[in-house]
Amino acid sequence: MPVERPPGPVVLDVAGPTLEAVDRELLLHPAVGGVILFKRNYVSPEQLAALASEIHALRSPGLLIAVDHEGGRVQRFVDGFTRLPPMRSLGALLERDPELAGRLARAAGLVLAAELRDRGVDLSFAPVVDIDFGASGVIGDRAFHHTAQGVARLAAQLVAGMSASGMGAVAKHFPGHGFVRGDSHLEVPVDDRTLAEIDAADLVPYRVLIGLGLAGVMPAHVIYPKVDAQPAGFSAIWLREILRERLGFDGLVFSDDLSMEGARVAGDIVARGHAALTAGCDMVIVCNDRPAAVQLVDGLRAPPPEPRRLARFGAGAAAGAGQRGYREALQALARAQDAGMLA
């Protein structure tokens, strides 16, 4: 029988393709609210479905199961899944055929979400809505386009496709990671632009997606010193004043991985968790560091995320897209890839 326990604010990882006793014990901790999966957790679609079912069965309400599954070079599950193109290829097509690019972005979102939901995964941390300013290698071809309008147009279609398959989208990396050269996995990037400059470009896709009912946002571990001295993920100015109050976002805010170098400015792992939640994150992620995860859940004192925000991701719910819609989307992507449109 599942343990009746409200979800906590921590999202963490598990060791392998099956749950070990130590994993089960950790996932039952009151501070845990979700699991993020990686390539090491995947063997086959059937194995993934069994793993997700076991995770969901541990608790009621079920823990959220998440993955970074964007397409291109960030796709954790490959064999048995449709190989999705990098989002930049949709942006290149936008230049030649905007209508077709939009249809294929929606098809990609539908297929992405349908295949994950069918195997029990609740959400992907996608799409990347950073603008490709030509500076960031870690973003690069993960970005849709070099203009705010192009990113907004294609991201809106991809999110609509995800929604058709019953999956809420998580736009990242707020307010924007595309202007800096530094990789926040390895350092603390600094973006010296003014708020007015960021507002006129990077925030455009967020306004569009929030207007369409965006379910989630992930902030960047980037410092914007002309706005706040703290990285966006630890900044109440960015998360409460700008994202929630000015932009009207009412969904779930997930921190980026607190193990990243860009998060270390906030102190030890427990201090990072408290700083992120105090700034306005609803859930905090820590992965690839089991001792830190244990330290975080044992040391964190924080209320659970608001159920109405969690409900937008529907942990354990069935996929929403019908087989016909899925097949049509899959065929559209295959035709475009065969024609060399989505390289």
Coordinates of C-alpha atoms in Angstrom, one line a residue, residues 67 69-72 75 81-87 89-90 100-119 121-128 144 153-170 209 319-322 325-334 337 342:
V67 CA 13.5 14.0 -17.1
H69 CA 14.1 15.2 -22.7
E70 CA 14.3 18.1 -25.0
G71 CA 15.4 16.5 -28.3
G72 CA 18.8 16.9 -30.0
Q75 CA 17.4 13.3 -24.8
F81 CA 11.9 6.4 -28.3
T82 CA 11.5 8.7 -31.3
R83 CA 14.8 10.6 -31.9
L84 CA 13.7 14.2 -31.7
P85 CA 15.6 16.9 -33.6
P86 CA 17.5 19.8 -32.0
M87 CA 15.2 22.7 -31.6
S89 CA 16.5 22.8 -36.8
L90 CA 12.9 24.0 -36.3
L100 CA 5.4 24.0 -41.5
A101 CA 7.8 24.8 -38.8
G102 CA 5.0 25.5 -36.4
R103 CA 3.2 22.3 -37.3
L104 CA 6.4 20.3 -36.8
A105 CA 7.1 22.0 -33.4
R106 CA 3.6 21.0 -32.3
A107 CA 4.2 17.5 -33.6
A108 CA 7.5 17.3 -31.7
G109 CA 5.9 18.3 -28.5
L110 CA 3.1 15.9 -28.9
V111 CA 5.4 12.9 -29.6
L112 CA 7.8 13.9 -26.8
A113 CA 5.1 14.1 -24.2
A114 CA 3.0 11.1 -25.5
E115 CA 6.0 8.7 -25.4
L116 CA 7.1 9.8 -21.9
R117 CA 3.6 9.7 -20.4
D118 CA 2.9 6.3 -22.0
R119 CA 5.9 5.0 -19.9
V121 CA 7.1 9.9 -16.8
D122 CA 5.1 13.0 -15.7
L123 CA 7.1 15.8 -17.1
S124 CA 10.1 16.9 -19.2
F125 CA 12.1 20.0 -18.3
A126 CA 11.3 21.4 -21.7
P127 CA 11.3 23.6 -23.7
V128 CA 14.4 25.7 -23.7
F144 CA 14.8 27.5 -31.2
R153 CA 6.3 31.2 -31.9
L154 CA 7.9 27.7 -31.9
A155 CA 7.9 27.2 -28.2
A156 CA 4.1 28.0 -28.1
Q157 CA 3.5 25.3 -30.7
L158 CA 5.7 22.7 -28.9
V159 CA 4.0 23.5 -25.6
A160 CA 0.6 23.0 -27.3
G161 CA 1.7 19.6 -28.5
M162 CA 2.8 18.6 -25.1
S163 CA -0.5 19.8 -23.7
A164 CA -2.4 17.7 -26.2
S165 CA -0.5 14.6 -24.8
G166 CA -1.5 15.6 -21.2
M167 CA 1.9 17.0 -20.1
G168 CA 2.6 20.4 -18.6
A169 CA 5.7 22.2 -20.0
V170 CA 8.6 23.7 -18.0
L209 CA 3.7 31.0 -22.8
A319 CA -1.4 10.2 -21.4
G320 CA -3.9 12.5 -23.1
A321 CA -3.1 12.1 -26.8
G322 CA -5.0 9.6 -28.8
G325 CA -3.0 12.1 -33.2
Y326 CA 0.3 10.5 -32.1
R327 CA 0.7 8.5 -35.3
E328 CA 0.0 11.6 -37.4
A329 CA 2.6 13.6 -35.5
L330 CA 5.1 10.8 -35.8
Q331 CA 4.6 10.6 -39.5
A332 CA 4.9 14.3 -40.0
L333 CA 8.2 14.3 -38.2
A334 CA 9.5 11.3 -40.1
Q337 CA 13.5 14.2 -41.3
L342 CA 15.3 18.7 -39.5

